[in-house]
XYZ file of C-alpha atoms in Angstrom:
770
model
C -49.281 9.118 -28.150
C -46.981 6.422 -26.766
C -48.027 4.744 -23.514
C -46.164 6.051 -20.445
C -46.028 2.559 -18.891
C -45.136 -0.951 -20.032
C -45.829 -4.412 -18.683
C -44.156 -7.757 -19.274
C -45.831 -10.580 -21.171
C -46.020 -14.079 -19.692
C -43.197 -15.265 -21.962
C -41.265 -12.084 -21.187
C -41.633 -12.675 -17.438
C -40.189 -16.184 -17.830
C -37.198 -14.836 -19.809
C -36.652 -12.078 -17.257
C -36.789 -14.504 -14.322
C -34.180 -16.757 -15.962
C -31.875 -13.781 -16.531
C -32.496 -12.600 -12.964
C -31.652 -16.049 -11.548
C -28.338 -16.087 -13.442
C -27.369 -12.822 -11.732
C -27.832 -14.379 -8.309
C -29.359 -11.143 -6.980
C -32.247 -10.312 -4.694
C -34.941 -7.876 -5.800
C -33.267 -5.277 -3.560
C -30.003 -5.788 -5.499
C -31.785 -5.300 -8.792
C -33.524 -2.183 -7.479
C -30.129 -0.731 -6.537
C -28.735 -1.552 -9.971
C -31.638 0.319 -11.597
C -31.229 3.181 -9.127
C -34.653 2.740 -7.493
C -35.441 3.790 -3.939
C -37.694 0.735 -3.299
C -38.118 -2.710 -4.830
C -41.858 -2.074 -5.521
C -41.323 -1.505 -9.287
C -39.260 -4.721 -9.446
C -42.108 -6.688 -7.871
C -44.575 -5.103 -10.303
C -42.302 -5.945 -13.248
C -42.049 -9.648 -12.380
C -45.770 -9.914 -11.623
C -46.721 -8.530 -15.035
C -48.156 -5.261 -13.734
C -47.619 -1.890 -15.459
C -44.259 -0.208 -14.741
C -43.153 3.263 -15.776
C -41.709 3.055 -19.252
C -38.167 4.268 -18.459
C -37.959 1.966 -15.402
C -39.147 -1.013 -17.485
C -36.450 -0.345 -20.083
C -33.745 0.147 -17.401
C -34.643 -3.216 -15.789
C -34.344 -4.966 -19.155
C -31.053 -3.185 -19.844
C -29.535 -4.333 -16.540
C -30.748 -7.922 -17.159
C -29.302 -7.704 -20.679
C -32.692 -8.253 -22.324
C -34.354 -6.640 -25.340
C -37.243 -4.678 -23.813
C -39.370 -5.076 -26.947
C -39.203 -8.879 -26.576
C -40.275 -8.672 -22.926
C -43.096 -6.101 -23.142
C -46.719 -6.809 -23.993
C -47.648 -5.001 -27.217
C -44.537 -2.795 -27.367
C -45.161 0.548 -29.086
C -43.937 1.064 -32.619
C -42.162 4.282 -31.617
C -39.006 3.923 -29.525
C -39.564 6.635 -26.918
C -41.113 10.057 -26.648
C -39.401 12.761 -28.625
C -38.883 15.166 -25.772
C -37.128 12.585 -23.600
C -35.119 10.222 -25.720
C -34.527 11.266 -29.292
C -31.402 13.160 -30.159
C -32.019 16.860 -30.679
C -31.227 18.475 -33.948
C -27.874 20.129 -33.570
C -27.168 22.832 -36.113
C -23.445 23.197 -35.249
C -22.132 20.800 -32.601
C -18.504 21.871 -33.146
C -19.380 25.443 -32.239
C -21.170 24.247 -29.094
C -18.171 22.099 -28.061
C -15.739 24.990 -28.408
C -18.081 27.317 -26.558
C -18.410 24.910 -23.616
C -14.668 24.190 -23.591
C -14.020 27.932 -23.386
C -16.460 28.372 -20.485
C -15.022 25.339 -18.658
C -11.343 26.122 -19.287
C -10.577 27.905 -16.000
C -12.460 25.297 -13.953
C -10.483 22.404 -15.455
C -7.183 24.235 -15.008
C -7.977 24.887 -11.344
C -9.339 21.399 -10.743
C -6.584 19.417 -12.495
C -3.703 21.782 -13.232
C -1.962 21.674 -9.861
C -0.834 18.906 -7.506
C -0.253 18.996 -3.758
C 2.488 16.463 -3.089
C 2.798 14.845 0.299
C 4.692 16.886 2.929
C 5.283 19.728 0.448
C 3.871 23.028 1.685
C 3.090 24.514 -1.702
C 1.332 23.208 -4.811
C 3.141 22.489 -8.062
C 1.865 22.792 -11.617
C 1.219 19.367 -13.096
C 3.340 20.206 -16.149
C 6.299 20.907 -13.851
C 6.328 17.414 -12.314
C 4.394 15.022 -14.574
C 6.237 12.231 -16.395
C 4.572 10.275 -19.197
C 3.576 6.838 -17.926
C 3.446 3.490 -19.674
C 0.743 0.888 -19.179
C 0.709 -2.905 -19.329
C -1.914 -4.436 -21.555
C -1.716 -7.751 -19.712
C -2.692 -7.598 -16.034
C -0.290 -9.669 -13.936
C -2.935 -10.863 -11.476
C -5.060 -12.229 -14.362
C -2.341 -14.783 -15.243
C -2.639 -18.463 -14.428
C 0.675 -19.674 -12.985
C 1.848 -22.434 -10.677
C 3.494 -21.427 -7.406
C 6.545 -23.490 -8.413
C 7.009 -21.157 -11.406
C 7.814 -18.317 -9.011
C 9.663 -19.791 -6.045
C 13.125 -19.673 -7.640
C 12.881 -16.040 -8.721
C 16.010 -14.033 -7.901
C 15.444 -11.392 -5.180
C 16.522 -8.583 -7.532
C 13.904 -9.740 -10.064
C 11.163 -10.086 -7.447
C 9.702 -6.575 -7.351
C 9.423 -6.264 -11.113
C 7.814 -9.659 -11.699
C 4.659 -9.238 -13.739
C 5.520 -5.561 -14.296
C 8.996 -4.723 -15.474
C 9.436 -8.080 -17.170
C 6.440 -7.377 -19.411
C 8.243 -4.744 -21.473
C 6.946 -6.165 -24.713
C 3.375 -5.434 -23.574
C 3.976 -1.829 -22.476
C 2.546 1.080 -24.422
C 2.376 4.797 -23.589
C -0.651 5.591 -21.417
C -1.899 8.252 -23.824
C -1.845 5.643 -26.618
C -4.107 3.364 -24.594
C -6.588 6.214 -24.106
C -6.558 6.922 -27.838
C -7.041 3.220 -28.619
C -9.924 2.304 -26.271
C -13.086 4.412 -25.982
C -13.826 2.831 -22.570
C -10.674 2.371 -20.498
C -10.004 1.465 -16.883
C -6.536 2.246 -15.575
C -5.427 -0.023 -12.715
C -2.464 0.376 -10.394
C -1.101 -0.081 -6.896
C -1.255 2.792 -4.381
C 0.952 5.716 -5.333
C 1.656 4.780 -8.962
C 0.103 7.995 -10.289
C -3.401 6.995 -11.407
C -5.054 10.268 -10.334
C -2.187 12.341 -11.733
C -2.498 10.538 -15.069
C -6.220 11.304 -15.211
C -5.632 14.972 -14.361
C -2.926 15.128 -16.988
C -5.434 13.882 -19.597
C -7.853 16.616 -18.544
C -5.198 19.334 -18.855
C -3.957 18.009 -22.196
C -7.507 18.073 -23.523
C -8.102 21.516 -22.032
C -5.025 22.846 -23.845
C -5.982 21.240 -27.193
C -3.079 18.778 -27.060
C -5.459 15.814 -26.860
C -9.177 15.218 -27.549
C -9.609 18.808 -28.713
C -13.088 18.061 -30.095
C -14.386 16.792 -26.733
C -15.367 18.465 -23.470
C -13.249 17.106 -20.569
C -15.090 16.421 -17.305
C -13.116 15.254 -14.254
C -15.094 13.622 -11.430
C -13.717 12.340 -8.134
C -16.055 9.427 -7.484
C -15.906 9.630 -3.699
C -17.168 13.239 -3.941
C -19.927 12.100 -6.282
C -20.888 9.342 -3.844
C -20.956 11.688 -0.848
C -23.203 14.224 -2.590
C -25.441 11.494 -3.986
C -25.880 10.048 -0.496
C -27.203 13.421 0.695
C -29.679 13.751 -2.183
C -30.352 9.997 -2.314
C -30.039 10.230 -6.085
C -27.049 8.624 -7.778
C -27.186 10.455 -11.094
C -24.031 11.345 -13.010
C -26.090 13.451 -15.383
C -27.366 15.685 -12.580
C -23.905 15.848 -11.008
C -22.420 17.009 -14.317
C -25.212 19.555 -14.702
C -24.154 21.030 -11.347
C -20.532 21.047 -12.522
C -21.569 22.962 -15.627
C -23.689 25.351 -13.572
C -20.593 26.398 -11.568
C -18.959 27.256 -14.927
C -21.846 29.510 -15.933
C -23.655 26.946 -18.114
C -27.226 26.864 -16.836
C -29.055 25.320 -19.803
C -29.574 21.621 -18.841
C -29.969 20.622 -22.482
C -26.347 21.508 -23.266
C -24.833 18.517 -21.507
C -27.381 16.120 -23.002
C -26.669 17.478 -26.454
C -22.943 16.910 -25.943
C -23.548 13.418 -24.552
C -25.895 12.402 -27.327
C -23.318 13.554 -29.886
C -20.479 11.673 -28.129
C -18.507 14.844 -27.434
C -17.618 14.244 -23.744
C -14.327 12.942 -22.304
C -15.469 11.705 -18.881
C -12.659 11.059 -16.403
C -13.775 9.102 -13.317
C -11.175 8.921 -10.564
C -11.027 6.366 -7.759
C -13.535 3.557 -8.235
C -11.956 1.862 -5.210
C -12.265 4.970 -3.007
C -16.067 4.778 -2.665
C -17.274 3.318 0.620
C -18.638 -0.200 0.333
C -22.237 0.706 1.156
C -22.273 3.161 -1.754
C -20.184 1.255 -4.298
C -23.048 -0.785 -5.797
C -25.103 2.331 -6.470
C -22.105 4.182 -7.929
C -21.079 1.270 -10.173
C -24.661 0.789 -11.296
C -24.870 4.454 -12.272
C -21.549 4.312 -14.162
C -22.754 1.210 -15.980
C -26.106 2.801 -16.853
C -24.508 6.072 -17.913
C -21.857 4.332 -20.027
C -24.429 2.265 -21.898
C -26.937 5.073 -22.365
C -24.316 7.544 -23.645
C -22.129 4.930 -25.280
C -20.645 7.291 -27.900
C -18.626 9.195 -25.309
C -15.120 8.393 -24.115
C -14.758 7.231 -20.509
C -11.528 6.696 -18.562
C -11.731 5.426 -14.968
C -9.043 4.634 -12.393
C -9.025 1.902 -9.787
C -6.537 0.132 -7.561
C -5.456 -3.175 -9.043
C -6.706 -5.133 -6.047
C -10.234 -3.768 -6.543
C -10.341 -4.957 -10.146
C -13.486 -7.023 -9.497
C -15.398 -3.733 -9.613
C -15.669 -4.304 -13.336
C -17.880 -2.574 -15.893
C -18.967 -4.200 -19.129
C -17.299 -2.773 -22.207
C -14.223 -1.354 -20.415
C -10.689 -2.463 -21.296
C -8.319 -2.854 -18.342
C -4.692 -1.758 -18.404
C -2.208 -1.425 -15.537
C 0.278 1.384 -14.936
C 3.821 0.075 -15.374
C 6.671 0.880 -12.967
C 9.016 3.687 -13.916
C 11.993 2.842 -16.077
C 15.402 4.296 -15.208
C 14.860 6.956 -17.873
C 11.541 7.939 -16.289
C 13.152 8.018 -12.830
C 15.840 10.367 -14.142
C 13.279 12.627 -15.813
C 11.098 12.742 -12.675
C 14.086 13.485 -10.413
C 15.202 16.357 -12.639
C 11.722 17.897 -12.640
C 11.362 17.344 -8.874
C 14.627 19.036 -7.882
C 14.062 21.947 -10.270
C 10.518 22.434 -8.913
C 11.203 22.070 -5.183
C 14.772 23.088 -4.387
C 13.848 26.801 -4.498
C 17.067 27.514 -6.377
C 17.810 28.140 -10.027
C 17.212 25.536 -12.720
C 20.886 24.648 -13.111
C 21.297 23.897 -9.383
C 18.184 21.736 -9.453
C 19.484 19.758 -12.416
C 22.872 19.321 -10.726
C 21.232 17.936 -7.586
C 19.138 15.544 -9.666
C 22.322 14.238 -11.325
C 23.859 13.664 -7.899
C 20.658 11.909 -6.782
C 20.762 9.504 -9.749
C 24.509 8.843 -9.356
C 24.059 7.807 -5.734
C 20.882 5.876 -6.502
C 22.818 3.771 -9.013
C 25.521 2.792 -6.495
C 25.601 -0.937 -5.774
C 24.783 -0.465 -2.089
C 21.551 1.349 -2.931
C 19.898 -1.363 -5.031
C 17.104 -1.757 -2.432
C 16.164 1.904 -2.910
C 16.095 1.367 -6.673
C 13.525 -1.410 -6.238
C 11.181 0.959 -4.376
C 11.438 4.162 -6.381
C 9.724 2.783 -9.485
C 6.486 4.490 -8.388
C 5.940 8.262 -8.095
C 4.975 7.974 -4.409
C 8.257 6.395 -3.300
C 10.320 8.339 -5.806
C 8.914 11.573 -4.385
C 9.724 10.352 -0.870
C 13.282 9.441 -1.906
C 13.825 12.846 -3.532
C 12.454 14.586 -0.442
C 14.738 12.641 1.917
C 17.762 13.123 -0.367
C 17.064 16.852 -0.677
C 17.123 17.238 3.093
C 20.236 15.121 3.739
C 22.046 15.140 0.358
C 22.343 11.359 0.701
C 20.189 8.312 1.172
C 19.481 7.459 4.808
C 22.145 5.287 6.417
C 19.348 3.373 8.123
C 17.077 2.028 5.421
C 14.620 1.097 8.165
C 13.778 4.792 8.591
C 12.910 5.062 4.911
C 10.861 1.859 5.001
C 8.975 3.044 8.077
C 8.103 6.323 6.370
C 6.932 4.431 3.296
C 4.779 2.105 5.387
C 3.246 5.045 7.238
C 2.242 6.396 3.837
C 0.674 3.173 2.656
C -1.051 2.273 5.917
C -2.965 5.503 6.255
C -1.129 8.735 5.644
C -1.576 8.531 1.856
C -5.359 8.219 2.106
C -5.594 10.756 4.937
C -3.668 13.358 2.959
C -6.243 13.094 0.168
C -9.251 12.994 2.472
C -10.201 9.408 1.621
C -12.258 7.490 4.157
C -11.971 3.725 3.882
C -14.331 1.031 5.114
C -13.414 -0.652 8.403
C -10.689 -3.124 7.596
C -9.996 -6.547 8.998
C -12.081 -6.322 12.165
C -11.192 -2.680 12.719
C -7.550 -3.426 13.529
C -5.498 -0.625 14.991
C -2.188 0.263 13.330
C -0.069 -1.824 15.794
C -2.287 -4.831 15.086
C -1.905 -4.390 11.331
C 1.862 -4.185 11.722
C 1.921 -7.281 13.913
C -0.201 -9.297 11.483
C 1.948 -8.266 8.509
C 5.085 -9.104 10.500
C 3.785 -12.573 11.286
C 2.905 -13.260 7.651
C 6.286 -11.961 6.468
C 8.332 -13.928 9.001
C 6.440 -17.189 8.470
C 6.727 -17.088 4.691
C 10.319 -15.836 4.621
C 11.410 -18.527 7.084
C 10.105 -21.103 4.612
C 12.011 -19.421 1.798
C 8.831 -18.250 0.063
C 8.587 -14.892 -1.645
C 5.292 -16.035 -3.187
C 2.533 -17.924 -1.413
C -0.862 -19.318 -2.297
C -3.964 -17.434 -1.236
C -5.141 -20.254 1.024
C -1.814 -20.170 2.908
C -1.898 -16.453 3.694
C -5.595 -16.729 4.642
C -4.635 -19.414 7.175
C -2.088 -17.063 8.766
C -4.715 -14.321 8.921
C -7.282 -16.727 10.353
C -4.884 -17.866 13.082
C -4.207 -14.251 14.007
C -7.897 -13.358 14.115
C -8.662 -16.424 16.240
C -5.930 -15.505 18.732
C -7.411 -12.028 19.180
C -10.552 -13.331 20.838
C -11.412 -15.822 23.524
C -14.633 -16.670 21.695
C -14.237 -19.587 19.256
C -15.080 -18.803 15.620
C -16.467 -21.587 13.450
C -14.290 -22.626 10.498
C -16.615 -21.294 7.790
C -16.973 -17.854 9.386
C -13.235 -17.665 9.998
C -12.560 -18.522 6.351
C -14.950 -15.816 5.132
C -13.449 -13.261 7.491
C -9.871 -14.175 6.549
C -10.607 -13.849 2.842
C -12.290 -10.478 3.373
C -9.334 -9.294 5.467
C -6.845 -10.306 2.756
C -8.806 -8.442 0.096
C -8.996 -5.360 2.329
C -5.264 -5.461 2.985
C -4.578 -5.771 -0.728
C -6.984 -3.061 -1.843
C -6.388 -0.423 0.794
C -2.634 -0.297 1.273
C -1.283 -2.673 -1.362
C 1.353 -4.285 0.871
C 0.084 -7.691 -0.187
C -0.526 -8.096 -3.902
C -1.971 -10.828 -6.093
C 0.855 -11.531 -8.561
C -1.038 -14.230 -10.473
C -4.396 -15.867 -9.925
C -4.494 -17.104 -6.334
C -0.782 -16.363 -5.759
C 0.195 -13.520 -3.436
C 3.367 -11.833 -2.277
C 4.403 -8.662 -0.536
C 4.287 -5.836 -3.060
C 7.995 -5.196 -2.480
C 10.581 -7.669 -1.226
C 12.019 -4.852 0.903
C 8.798 -4.796 2.933
C 8.747 -8.560 3.458
C 12.330 -8.316 4.718
C 11.530 -5.295 6.886
C 8.513 -6.980 8.495
C 10.523 -10.170 9.051
C 13.209 -8.199 10.876
C 10.511 -6.321 12.790
C 9.059 -9.624 14.001
C 12.470 -10.545 15.450
C 13.002 -7.176 17.120
C 9.448 -7.014 18.512
C 9.652 -10.352 20.354
C 7.467 -9.930 23.440
C 9.820 -11.253 26.154
C 13.492 -12.028 26.760
C 13.204 -15.750 26.113
C 11.335 -15.231 22.845
C 13.848 -12.552 21.828
C 16.813 -14.850 22.460
C 15.128 -17.643 20.499
C 14.420 -15.235 17.634
C 18.070 -14.136 17.503
C 19.285 -17.737 17.569
C 16.881 -18.561 14.749
C 18.189 -15.643 12.721
C 21.847 -16.551 13.303
C 21.177 -20.094 12.062
C 20.774 -18.524 8.598
C 24.126 -16.745 8.634
C 25.440 -18.549 5.552
C 22.227 -18.089 3.541
C 22.618 -15.067 1.218
C 18.818 -14.574 1.104
C 18.925 -13.584 4.797
C 21.656 -10.983 4.423
C 19.221 -8.044 4.380
C 17.367 -9.418 7.433
C 20.611 -9.360 9.433
C 21.369 -5.775 8.398
C 17.833 -4.544 9.117
C 17.675 -6.328 12.470
C 21.052 -4.914 13.523
C 19.932 -1.336 12.848
C 16.479 -1.783 14.460
C 17.715 -3.207 17.776
C 18.219 -0.849 20.701
C 21.405 -2.809 21.383
C 22.887 -5.134 18.777
C 25.492 -6.562 21.175
C 23.771 -9.935 21.546
C 23.226 -10.300 17.815
C 26.821 -9.587 16.721
C 28.225 -11.824 19.487
C 26.005 -14.710 18.387
C 27.014 -14.102 14.779
C 30.703 -14.220 15.716
C 30.252 -17.516 17.576
C 28.348 -19.055 14.671
C 30.986 -17.915 12.170
C 33.916 -19.309 14.156
C 32.064 -22.625 14.517
C 31.942 -22.994 10.724
C 35.674 -23.887 10.567
C 36.368 -24.932 14.171
C 36.326 -28.706 13.568
C 38.450 -28.802 10.403
C 42.152 -29.178 11.353
C 43.435 -28.263 7.889
C 41.379 -25.066 7.766
C 42.597 -24.219 11.266
C 46.183 -24.673 10.044
C 45.369 -22.297 7.189
C 44.001 -19.668 9.587
C 47.030 -20.105 11.876
C 49.406 -19.413 8.969
C 47.484 -16.241 8.054
C 47.572 -15.072 11.671
C 51.316 -15.673 11.981
C 51.988 -13.979 8.667
C 49.921 -10.927 9.690
C 52.082 -10.478 12.789
C 55.190 -10.199 10.582
C 53.951 -6.974 9.019
C 55.894 -4.215 10.808
C 53.503 -1.279 10.324
C 50.657 -3.316 11.804
C 47.411 -2.139 10.271
C 44.336 -3.770 11.816
C 45.197 -7.419 12.422
C 41.952 -8.616 10.836
C 42.676 -6.572 7.714
C 46.094 -8.204 7.268
C 44.729 -11.686 7.988
C 41.992 -11.136 5.431
C 44.535 -10.064 2.829
C 46.703 -13.149 3.231
C 43.777 -15.546 3.326
C 42.615 -14.084 0.032
C 46.154 -14.018 -1.396
C 46.598 -17.734 -0.831
C 43.314 -18.632 -2.589
C 42.828 -15.967 -5.265
C 46.054 -13.958 -5.638
C 44.791 -11.803 -8.521
C 41.987 -10.331 -6.335
C 43.844 -10.187 -3.041
C 44.363 -6.439 -3.189
C 40.600 -5.969 -3.660
C 39.455 -8.270 -0.864
C 36.593 -6.558 0.981
C 38.160 -6.669 4.428
C 41.436 -5.132 3.273
C 41.342 -1.370 3.666
C 44.833 -0.567 2.280
C 48.118 -2.314 1.460
C 51.207 -2.001 3.651
C 54.541 -2.009 1.758
C 55.204 -5.575 2.870
C 51.729 -6.642 1.753
C 52.275 -4.918 -1.584
C 55.602 -6.770 -1.988
C 53.951 -10.112 -1.188
C 51.194 -9.456 -3.732
C 53.802 -8.603 -6.403
C 55.869 -11.699 -5.614
C 52.813 -13.911 -5.714
C 51.842 -12.498 -9.109
C 55.390 -13.178 -10.341
C 55.272 -16.782 -9.158
C 51.943 -17.246 -10.887
C 53.411 -15.857 -14.109
C 56.477 -18.068 -13.893
C 54.378 -21.155 -13.233
C 52.809 -20.809 -16.691
C 54.353 -23.401 -19.011
C 55.722 -21.003 -21.620
C 59.431 -21.525 -20.969
C 60.196 -21.546 -24.715
C 58.617 -18.128 -25.218
C 61.267 -15.417 -25.133
C 58.668 -12.652 -24.487
C 57.294 -14.548 -21.504
C 60.681 -15.019 -19.846
C 61.622 -11.421 -20.638
C 58.376 -10.267 -18.914
C 59.268 -12.313 -15.821
C 62.665 -10.651 -15.783
C 61.159 -7.166 -16.022
C 58.724 -7.955 -13.183
C 61.586 -9.210 -11.025
C 63.587 -6.044 -11.698
C 60.639 -3.904 -10.633
C 60.214 -5.919 -7.444
C 63.867 -5.406 -6.510
C 63.083 -1.704 -6.277
C 60.798 -2.218 -3.268
C 62.706 -4.967 -1.410
C 64.158 -3.771 1.918
C 65.439 -7.098 3.297
C 69.122 -7.430 2.320
C 69.134 -11.241 2.200
C 66.000 -11.342 -0.002
C 67.408 -8.627 -2.232
C 70.661 -10.522 -2.870
C 68.840 -13.781 -3.558
C 66.441 -12.155 -6.031
C 69.298 -10.219 -7.642
C 71.208 -13.459 -8.228
C 68.114 -15.009 -9.822
C 67.692 -11.946 -12.028
C 71.331 -12.230 -13.176
C 70.772 -15.879 -14.192
C 68.166 -14.962 -16.801
C 69.436 -15.046 -20.424
C 70.636 -11.819 -21.986
C 68.015 -10.504 -24.420
C 70.772 -9.999 -27.008
C 71.710 -13.707 -27.072
C 70.967 -15.784 -30.137
C 67.802 -17.847 -30.426
C 69.812 -21.041 -30.057
C 71.465 -19.840 -26.834
C 68.065 -18.796 -25.457
C 66.484 -22.146 -26.370
C 69.336 -24.061 -24.754
C 69.068 -22.016 -21.514
C 65.317 -22.482 -21.376
C 65.509 -26.257 -21.796
C 68.337 -26.641 -19.318
C 67.729 -24.033 -16.598
C 64.207 -22.528 -16.626
C 62.443 -25.114 -14.447
C 65.169 -25.079 -11.803
C 65.256 -21.269 -11.905
C 61.459 -21.020 -11.317
C 61.638 -23.555 -8.484
C 64.482 -21.645 -6.810
C 62.449 -18.430 -7.077
C 59.530 -20.160 -5.331
C 61.756 -21.518 -2.527
C 63.314 -18.081 -2.005
C 59.911 -16.404 -1.683
C 58.624 -19.031 0.757
C 61.769 -18.845 2.901
C 61.930 -15.073 3.094
C 58.232 -14.084 2.886
C 56.340 -17.208 4.052
C 53.850 -17.056 1.181
C 52.873 -19.197 -1.827
C 52.334 -22.362 0.149
C 50.434 -24.834 -1.965
C 47.241 -25.170 0.037
C 45.165 -28.051 -1.306
C 41.524 -27.633 -0.348
C 38.811 -30.129 -1.171
C 35.683 -28.831 -2.951
C 33.824 -29.056 0.350
C 36.517 -27.019 2.133
C 36.416 -24.453 -0.654
C 32.691 -24.031 -0.052
C 33.167 -23.762 3.720
C 35.868 -21.110 3.291
C 33.673 -19.096 0.933
C 30.779 -19.173 3.410
C 33.240 -18.279 6.189
C 34.512 -15.226 4.253
C 31.007 -14.089 3.321
C 29.737 -14.461 6.874
C 32.654 -12.414 8.232
C 31.908 -9.729 5.665
C 28.247 -9.721 6.760
C 29.319 -9.352 10.396
C 31.485 -6.363 9.497
C 28.637 -4.837 7.491
C 26.361 -5.172 10.514
C 28.958 -3.461 12.691
C 29.221 -0.607 10.164
C 25.469 -0.218 9.573
C 24.749 2.396 12.270
C 23.873 -0.391 14.647
C 24.072 0.222 18.389
C 27.061 -1.860 19.512
C 29.052 -0.967 22.624
C 32.671 0.085 21.873
C 34.226 -2.755 23.887
C 32.292 -5.470 22.064
C 32.885 -3.820 18.688
C 36.637 -3.679 19.388
C 36.770 -7.294 20.589
C 34.959 -8.624 17.517
C 37.089 -6.642 15.059
C 40.269 -7.801 16.817
C 39.341 -11.496 16.659
C 38.012 -11.751 13.107
C 39.523 -14.660 11.134
C 41.546 -16.032 14.070
C 42.106 -19.797 14.473
C 40.301 -21.545 17.305
C 43.371 -21.955 19.514
C 44.104 -18.221 19.511
C 40.464 -17.488 20.297
C 40.599 -19.826 23.286
C 43.905 -18.323 24.458
C 42.317 -14.854 24.421
C 39.471 -16.095 26.593
C 41.955 -17.238 29.246
C 43.820 -13.942 29.274
């Protein structure tokens, strides 16, 4: 008969104490790891007193020691037959199929349907699920310098460490088939739980792991029940699961486990409250090592990755590709539009077409996760378009991440960063966003963001906090913010950013709008306007304009700043004066600013003048000027000896004559057309005419156009002036975009700004005196 207790030898005690010291635990910690109610057995173990055999072995297992090397006179037998040896199984395959049959309905009910946010009815997982890919290299495990990231283009920002790692992506199901112990990481809303449920259903329907029994466990439910019984035992919890499926024999589950015939799916390692997480992780660790033949797949938010378990391989869910977005949208609209399949598919096509429009690129950056893609489909379904105010969409997304997503699934989180209320969280995030964006930083070191958090915490209280305590609290707050709502994410080791650039921009704009008094608000607007020529701030202007109750002050400040860009350059003012005078010569008088914009563009880049952003449509006179300018450009090409070239100029001139209304211009152009050589002349006659007359003919054409149409002046801008003009054009376009972005601007101010766009300084001053 084997002894029911064991005790450590003197040498074994020394080895155990060294292993214990390396862990850095207290005896209470070790007791929790071994799932003991008190630390009495731990004390007995280290003092060389007898300890129950299974407890002795568990302590050695946790300390990673060989129990036979630690025990005094270890028994020759391993353990008692009735407790630890594998039972003789006459036909394990028959048992597996029998249990799978009895558990089928329970798994289908438990994992076969999803309840999507704000949708009143459930949907079958097969009707909405899209196969996911996973990244085998975790972005936040990388070692990178902050300078490696600072010059990243804004459109590349959101996919850094995710979409750029295409070469490391594999299908999620392939990862499960490859690794017997797998942990699937991901940010909030990327579909971790859905992926785990999909595995359960696939196994249940014999499409995957058909020789295993799938068991799906929500770890927060396991923790809550274990807290009531004060016994964190996965084995007992599974026994209860089996009992509800009509399997009352407790030996069945142990037989399956001992034979390695269980697919255990553990959802939400990060969703267990902090005071219970050690006990839950300890039990997972113990269970995994004791029943090591079985396949385990667990999910966890990326930020909580330090909740690691030995022997598990980590992968991270990759963002959706465009193909996956299309497939999801088609399934979504078919499932939820309550119409026929063809109508649902048609609406999904319309959704994708509008999503791919250039003006919707910010939406495309967000909808790479199922959570935001579902939200986008839901909004589009209701309005048949994307919201004109992106701020409304961002606010809804932030409401999801900051609480609604957890609340909808019944998840209770630990108190976060000093129990902040939602307005305090928003204010803190706004301060971090504005401070980092102002410095031009999309990425920032951990110590920097912790300093911002520490300053905020210190300002909340009148009681001074010592530096060490403040540092500890700031670090804990950052980790809570990262783990619980994912708005801040560790992109590489010690380097953080906002999870989406759109949210950093939104919070930066929110900081401006939420300025606490008039003076601070005016200073914030002036600070914003100082960035009017910086393309990185474009989105901040647009967001701020739509968030303000009245955007009058903002657009007026923008107009003043824009006009000041060219106010001191006399040559640029002469250029603007010419464009203004020319615009007044157009008889049909479309919007003055539109005509001025056309002629400013015509003089610098004639071939794109008709596409200039401020030009809505071409008047006949504007069309004539564009055609004449193209002709002059063609004639200026030094190909006077080329018959085809001269013949093309003649054809273009003939076409232009058809739209000329001015009699004097018509006669002058007709005379020039008649001077061109006859196409039937000999080569020698053509060559002689070209050498003798072509240059003078082209010069006369230019003089005629300038005299009659006042265009094609040879403006000579320096490289610096070219840059100023480009910034001036871009800033005016931004101002117009702000006016057209559903911003609240009074009609009188809107009309005044549109009427004075692109005017020279003197005309602006004259208007002020009128």
